[in-house]
Coordinates of C-alpha atoms in Angstrom, one line a residue:
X3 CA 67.2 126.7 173.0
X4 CA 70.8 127.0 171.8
X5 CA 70.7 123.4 170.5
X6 CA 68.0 123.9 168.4
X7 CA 68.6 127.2 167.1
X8 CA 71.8 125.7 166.0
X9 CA 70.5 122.8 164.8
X10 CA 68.2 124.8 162.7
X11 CA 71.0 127.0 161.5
X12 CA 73.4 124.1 160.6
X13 CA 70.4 123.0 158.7
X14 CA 69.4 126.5 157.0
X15 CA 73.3 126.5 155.8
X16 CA 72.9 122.8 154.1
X17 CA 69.7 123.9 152.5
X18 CA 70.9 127.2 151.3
X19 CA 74.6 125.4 150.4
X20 CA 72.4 122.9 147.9
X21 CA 70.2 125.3 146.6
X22 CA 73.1 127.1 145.0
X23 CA 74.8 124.0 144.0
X24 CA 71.1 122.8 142.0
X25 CA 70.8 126.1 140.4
X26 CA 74.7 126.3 139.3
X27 CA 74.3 122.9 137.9
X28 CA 70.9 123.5 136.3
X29 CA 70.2 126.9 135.9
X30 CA 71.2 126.6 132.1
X31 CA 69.2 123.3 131.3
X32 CA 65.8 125.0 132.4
X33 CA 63.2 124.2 130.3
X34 CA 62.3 128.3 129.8
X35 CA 64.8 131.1 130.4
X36 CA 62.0 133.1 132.4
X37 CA 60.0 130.3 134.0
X38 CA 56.9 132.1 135.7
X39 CA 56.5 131.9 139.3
X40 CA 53.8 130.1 141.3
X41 CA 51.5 133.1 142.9
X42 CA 52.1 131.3 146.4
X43 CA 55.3 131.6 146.5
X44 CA 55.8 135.2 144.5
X45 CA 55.5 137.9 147.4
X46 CA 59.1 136.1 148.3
X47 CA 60.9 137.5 145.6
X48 CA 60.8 140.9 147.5
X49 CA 61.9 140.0 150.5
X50 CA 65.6 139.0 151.7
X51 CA 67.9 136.5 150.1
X52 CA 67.1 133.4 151.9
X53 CA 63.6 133.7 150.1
X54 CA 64.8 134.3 147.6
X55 CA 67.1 131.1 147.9
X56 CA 63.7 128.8 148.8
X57 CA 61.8 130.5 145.4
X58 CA 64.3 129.3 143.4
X59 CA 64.2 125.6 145.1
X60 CA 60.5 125.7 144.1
X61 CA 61.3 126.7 140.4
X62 CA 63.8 124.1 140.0
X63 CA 61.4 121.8 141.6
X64 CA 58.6 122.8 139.2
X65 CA 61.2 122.4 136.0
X66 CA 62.5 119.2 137.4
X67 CA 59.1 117.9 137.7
X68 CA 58.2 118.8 133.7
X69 CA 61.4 117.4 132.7
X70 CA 60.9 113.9 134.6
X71 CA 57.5 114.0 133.1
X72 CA 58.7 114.9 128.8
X73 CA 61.9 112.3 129.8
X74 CA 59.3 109.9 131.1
X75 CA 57.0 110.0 128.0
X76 CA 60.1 109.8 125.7
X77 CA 61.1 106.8 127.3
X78 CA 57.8 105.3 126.8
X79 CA 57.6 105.7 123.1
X80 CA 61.2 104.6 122.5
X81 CA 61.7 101.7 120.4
X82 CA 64.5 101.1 122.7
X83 CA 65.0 99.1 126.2
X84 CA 65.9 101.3 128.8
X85 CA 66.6 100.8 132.7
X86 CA 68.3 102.1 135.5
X87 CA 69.8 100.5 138.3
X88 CA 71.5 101.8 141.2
X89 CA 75.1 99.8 142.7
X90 CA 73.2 97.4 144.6
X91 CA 71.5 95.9 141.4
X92 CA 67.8 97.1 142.1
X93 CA 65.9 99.2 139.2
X94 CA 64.6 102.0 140.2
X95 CA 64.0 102.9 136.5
X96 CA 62.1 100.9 133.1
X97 CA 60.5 101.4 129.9
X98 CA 57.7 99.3 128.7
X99 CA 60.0 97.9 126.3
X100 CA 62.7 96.8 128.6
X101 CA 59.9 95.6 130.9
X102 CA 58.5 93.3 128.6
X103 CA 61.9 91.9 127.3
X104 CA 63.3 91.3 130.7
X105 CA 60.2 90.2 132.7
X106 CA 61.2 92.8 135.2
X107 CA 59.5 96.0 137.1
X108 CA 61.0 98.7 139.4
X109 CA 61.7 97.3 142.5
X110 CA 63.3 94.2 141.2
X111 CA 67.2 92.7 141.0
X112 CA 68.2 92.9 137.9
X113 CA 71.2 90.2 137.8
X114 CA 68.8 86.8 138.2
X115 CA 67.0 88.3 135.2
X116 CA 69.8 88.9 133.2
X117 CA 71.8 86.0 133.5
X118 CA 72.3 83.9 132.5
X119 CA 69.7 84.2 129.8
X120 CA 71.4 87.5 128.2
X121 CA 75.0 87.7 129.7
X122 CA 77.1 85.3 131.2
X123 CA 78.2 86.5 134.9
X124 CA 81.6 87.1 133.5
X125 CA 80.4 89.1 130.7
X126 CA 78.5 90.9 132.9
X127 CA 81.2 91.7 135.9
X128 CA 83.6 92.4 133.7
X129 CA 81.5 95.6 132.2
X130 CA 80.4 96.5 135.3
X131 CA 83.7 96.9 136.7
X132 CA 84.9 98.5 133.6
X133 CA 82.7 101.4 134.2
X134 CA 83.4 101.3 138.0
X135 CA 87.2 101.8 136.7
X136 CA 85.9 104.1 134.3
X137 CA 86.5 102.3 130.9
X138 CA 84.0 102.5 127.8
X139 CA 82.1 99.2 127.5
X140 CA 81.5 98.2 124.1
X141 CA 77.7 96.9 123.0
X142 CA 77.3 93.5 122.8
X143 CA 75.1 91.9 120.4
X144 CA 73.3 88.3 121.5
X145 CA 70.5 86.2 120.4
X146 CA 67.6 85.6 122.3
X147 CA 64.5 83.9 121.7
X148 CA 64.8 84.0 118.2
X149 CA 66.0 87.4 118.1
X150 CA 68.7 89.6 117.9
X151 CA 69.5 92.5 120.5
X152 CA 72.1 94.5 121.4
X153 CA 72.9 95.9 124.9
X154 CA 75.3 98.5 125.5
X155 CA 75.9 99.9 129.2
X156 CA 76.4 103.2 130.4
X157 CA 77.2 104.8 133.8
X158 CA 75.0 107.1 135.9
X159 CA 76.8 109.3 138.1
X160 CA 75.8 112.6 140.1
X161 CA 77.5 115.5 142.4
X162 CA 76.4 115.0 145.8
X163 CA 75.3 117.8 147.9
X164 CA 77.6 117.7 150.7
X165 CA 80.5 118.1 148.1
X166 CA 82.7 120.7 148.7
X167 CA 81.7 123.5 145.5
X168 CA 85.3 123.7 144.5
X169 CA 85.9 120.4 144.2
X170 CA 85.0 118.3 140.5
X171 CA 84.4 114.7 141.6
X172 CA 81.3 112.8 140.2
X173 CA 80.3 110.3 141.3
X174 CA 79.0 106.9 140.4
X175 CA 75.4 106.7 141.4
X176 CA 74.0 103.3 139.1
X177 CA 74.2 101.7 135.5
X178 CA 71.6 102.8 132.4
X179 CA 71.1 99.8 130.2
X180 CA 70.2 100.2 126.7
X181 CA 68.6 97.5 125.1
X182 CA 68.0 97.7 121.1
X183 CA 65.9 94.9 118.9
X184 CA 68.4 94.8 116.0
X185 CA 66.6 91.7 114.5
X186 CA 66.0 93.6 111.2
X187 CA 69.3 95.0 110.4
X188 CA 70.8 91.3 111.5
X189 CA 68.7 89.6 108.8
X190 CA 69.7 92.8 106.5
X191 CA 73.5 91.5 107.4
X192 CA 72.8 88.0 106.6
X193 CA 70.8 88.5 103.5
X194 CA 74.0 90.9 102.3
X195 CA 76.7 88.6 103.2
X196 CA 74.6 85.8 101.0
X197 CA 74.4 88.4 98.1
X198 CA 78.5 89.3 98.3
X199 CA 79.1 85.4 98.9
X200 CA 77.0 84.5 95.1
X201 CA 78.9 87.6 93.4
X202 CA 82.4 86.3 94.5
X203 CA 80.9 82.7 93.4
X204 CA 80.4 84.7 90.1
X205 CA 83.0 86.5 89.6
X206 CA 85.0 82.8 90.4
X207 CA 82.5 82.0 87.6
X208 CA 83.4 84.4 85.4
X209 CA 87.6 84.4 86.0
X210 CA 86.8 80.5 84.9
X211 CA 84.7 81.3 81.8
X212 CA 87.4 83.6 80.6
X213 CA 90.2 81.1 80.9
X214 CA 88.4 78.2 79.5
X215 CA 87.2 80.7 76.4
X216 CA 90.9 82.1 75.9
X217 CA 92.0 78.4 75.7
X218 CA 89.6 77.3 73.4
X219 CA 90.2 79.9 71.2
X220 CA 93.8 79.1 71.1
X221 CA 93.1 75.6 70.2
X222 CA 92.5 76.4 66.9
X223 CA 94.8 79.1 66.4
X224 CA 97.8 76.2 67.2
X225 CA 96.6 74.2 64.7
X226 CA 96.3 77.1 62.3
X227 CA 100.0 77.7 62.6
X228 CA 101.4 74.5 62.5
X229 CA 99.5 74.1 59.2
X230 CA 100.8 77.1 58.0
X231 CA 104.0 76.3 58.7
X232 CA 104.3 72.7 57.0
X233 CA 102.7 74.9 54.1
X234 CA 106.1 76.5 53.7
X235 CA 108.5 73.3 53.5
X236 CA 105.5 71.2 51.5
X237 CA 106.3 70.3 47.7
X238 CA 103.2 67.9 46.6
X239 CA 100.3 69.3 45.9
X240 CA 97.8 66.5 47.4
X241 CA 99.7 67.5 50.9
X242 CA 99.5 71.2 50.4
X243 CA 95.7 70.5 49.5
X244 CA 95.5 68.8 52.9
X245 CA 97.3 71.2 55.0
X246 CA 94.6 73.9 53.4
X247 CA 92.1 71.5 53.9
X248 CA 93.5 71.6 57.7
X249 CA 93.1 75.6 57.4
X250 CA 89.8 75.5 56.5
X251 CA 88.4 72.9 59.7
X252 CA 90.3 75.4 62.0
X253 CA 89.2 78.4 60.8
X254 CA 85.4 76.7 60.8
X255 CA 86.1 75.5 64.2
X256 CA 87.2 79.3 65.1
X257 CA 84.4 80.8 63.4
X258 CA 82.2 78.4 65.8
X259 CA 83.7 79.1 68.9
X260 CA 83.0 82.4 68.5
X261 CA 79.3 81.9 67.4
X262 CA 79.2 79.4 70.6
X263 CA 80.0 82.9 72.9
X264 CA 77.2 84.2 70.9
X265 CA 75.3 81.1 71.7
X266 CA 75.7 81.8 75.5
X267 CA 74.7 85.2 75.4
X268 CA 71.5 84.3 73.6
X269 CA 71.0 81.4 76.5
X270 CA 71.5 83.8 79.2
X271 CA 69.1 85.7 77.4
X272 CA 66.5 82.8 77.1
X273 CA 66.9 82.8 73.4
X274 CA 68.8 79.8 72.9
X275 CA 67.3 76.8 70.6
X276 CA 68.5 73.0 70.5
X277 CA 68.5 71.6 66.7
X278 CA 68.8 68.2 67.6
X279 CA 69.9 66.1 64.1
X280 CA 70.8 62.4 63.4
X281 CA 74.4 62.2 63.4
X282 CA 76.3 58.9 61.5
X283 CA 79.9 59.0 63.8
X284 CA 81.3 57.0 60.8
X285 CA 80.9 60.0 58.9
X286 CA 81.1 62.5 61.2
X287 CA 84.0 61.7 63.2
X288 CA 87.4 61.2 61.1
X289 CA 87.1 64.5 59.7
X290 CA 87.3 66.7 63.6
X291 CA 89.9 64.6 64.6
X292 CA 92.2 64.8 61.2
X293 CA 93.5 67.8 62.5
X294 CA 95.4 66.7 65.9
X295 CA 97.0 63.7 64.4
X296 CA 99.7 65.8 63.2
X297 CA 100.1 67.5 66.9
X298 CA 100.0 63.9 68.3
X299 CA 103.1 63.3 66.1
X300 CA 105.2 65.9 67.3
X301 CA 104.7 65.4 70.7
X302 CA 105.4 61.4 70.5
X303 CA 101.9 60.3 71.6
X304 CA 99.5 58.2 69.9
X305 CA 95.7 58.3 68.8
X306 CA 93.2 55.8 67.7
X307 CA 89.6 55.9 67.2
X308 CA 87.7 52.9 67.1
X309 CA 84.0 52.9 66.3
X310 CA 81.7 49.9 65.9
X311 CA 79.9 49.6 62.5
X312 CA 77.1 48.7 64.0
X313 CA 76.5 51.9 66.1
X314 CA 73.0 53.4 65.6
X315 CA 72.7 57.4 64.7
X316 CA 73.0 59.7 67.6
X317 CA 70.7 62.4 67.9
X318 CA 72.0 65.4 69.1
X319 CA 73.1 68.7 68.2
X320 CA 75.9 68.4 66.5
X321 CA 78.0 71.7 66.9
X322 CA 77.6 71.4 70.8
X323 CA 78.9 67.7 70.3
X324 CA 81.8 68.9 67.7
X325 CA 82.9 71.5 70.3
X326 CA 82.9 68.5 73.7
X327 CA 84.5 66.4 71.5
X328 CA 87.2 68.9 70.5
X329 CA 87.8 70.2 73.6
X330 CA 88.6 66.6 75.3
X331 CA 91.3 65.7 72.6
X332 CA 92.7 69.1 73.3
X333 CA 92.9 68.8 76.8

């Protein structure tokens, strides 16, 4: 008789020591402030504290119970992965999502399912012992099957009831795996990095355009001056007539270059027209490259044009044609 009446009072001291522990821990997380008592278990309430004690086992029983069941239905409607396993690798907890994705069920090993298929087994012991040490583990993003998911893991731990009340420790009780389908957002990535790889192709584009426009316009300029300035020490009139004569190409040529900018704007705006006319090069060539012989002089170089008598017209347009053909003697 003593045995068992000690027996059921070493028991009656571990029930009543973990009923206070659940209701310290959990008293603030119920579900209502003033949860209503089952009628069976009511007439306790006026009787002594160890009644008392078991009534409020039942209430956090009956809150616990509601809370498994919203956390449950939340779970299911996630558009996340999510499973639990406890330290010796067997899941005790999954979403349909996570189910489908892993080909798993509760009851099963995780580990042959995820690797290596997801994770590598170094990936994989490596975060797990990170959280056993108590380290952060960052998500990982990996493709599979076409897809892109990212799985981040978190630890589960828990007080256990024969812990002394003053003392802190928690304790690690499993692994929660979250398991997200960031296909979308990858594709979102990949479209953007395309979109800021064509505007830094553009704005190459552009840095180009400027330089070759700002050098092009300062073709003309060059030869502007240097007529100008044989204009000063000239005395003859038939070679001040052909410096002016000079001028006046240069400043045509200018005047073009800056109605070929125009030009482009129009093109990029789809309004650009081609006036293709029969050009004679006999004709049409001596006069654009009277201009540069002067510059070939100065700089102790030599140019000769040669053209066959018997070449046939060229049909072209003839301002785009002056402008290549300028722009390869300048350069």
């Amino acid at each position: 008789v003593t045995t068992i009446v000690s027996d059921h009072w070493r028991n009656y001291l571990l029930l009543q020591r973990q009923i206070q522990q659940l209701w310290q821990a959990y008293q603030q997380d119920l579900v209502i402030s003033n949860p209503t008592i089952p009628s069976q278990i009511a007439p306790l309430l006026r009787q002594n504290i160890n009644q008392q004690s078991i009534t409020r086992l039942a209430m956090l029983a009956e809150q616990f119970g509601r809370s498994q069941s919203a956390q449950a239905a939340i779970a299911r409607s996630l558009s996340l992965g999510l499973l639990a396993i406890d330290l010796d690798d067997h899941i005790w907890f999954c979403n349909p999502l996570a189910a489908s994705w892993l080909h798993i069920q509760v009851g099963d090993c995780l580990t042959p399912h995820l690797i290596p298929q997801w994770l590598s087994a170094d990936q994989w012991q490596a975060d797990l012992q990170a959280l056993r040490d108590g380290a952060e583990v960052s998500a990982r993003n990996l493709s599979h099957s076409d897809r892109w998911f990212e799985i981040k893991l978190e630890p589960l731990r828990h007080s256990p009831f024969d812990q002394n009340p003053l003392e802190q420790a928690i304790c690690l009780d499993g692994f929660l795996i979250v398991l997200e389908d960031i296909t979308t957002r990858k594709q979102a990535e990949t479209v953007l990095e395309k979109q800021v790889a064509e505007l830094r192709r553009l704005n190459y584009l552009k840095d180009d355009f400027l330089s070759t426009v700002s050098h092009e316009l300062r073709a003309p300029m060059a030869n502007i001056k240097m007529a100008i300035e044989l204009l000063k020490i000239t005395r003859s009139p038939e070679t001040t007539e052909h410096y002016l004569k000079i001028l006046q190409t240069e400043c045509k040529r200018e005047t073009d270059l800056i109605n070929d900018l125009l030009d482009l704007q129009r093109l990029e705006a789809g309004a650009q027209k081609f006036y293709p006319e029969p050009i004679d090069l006999q004709n049409w060539l001596p006069p654009i490259i009277e201009p540069f012989y002067q510059r070939i002089d100065t700089q102790q170089q030599t140019l000769e044009v040669t053209l066959n008598t018997s070449l046939p017209k060229l049909l072209t347009d003839q301002s785009s044609l002056e402008r290549i053909v300028i722009e390869l003697i300048n350069n």
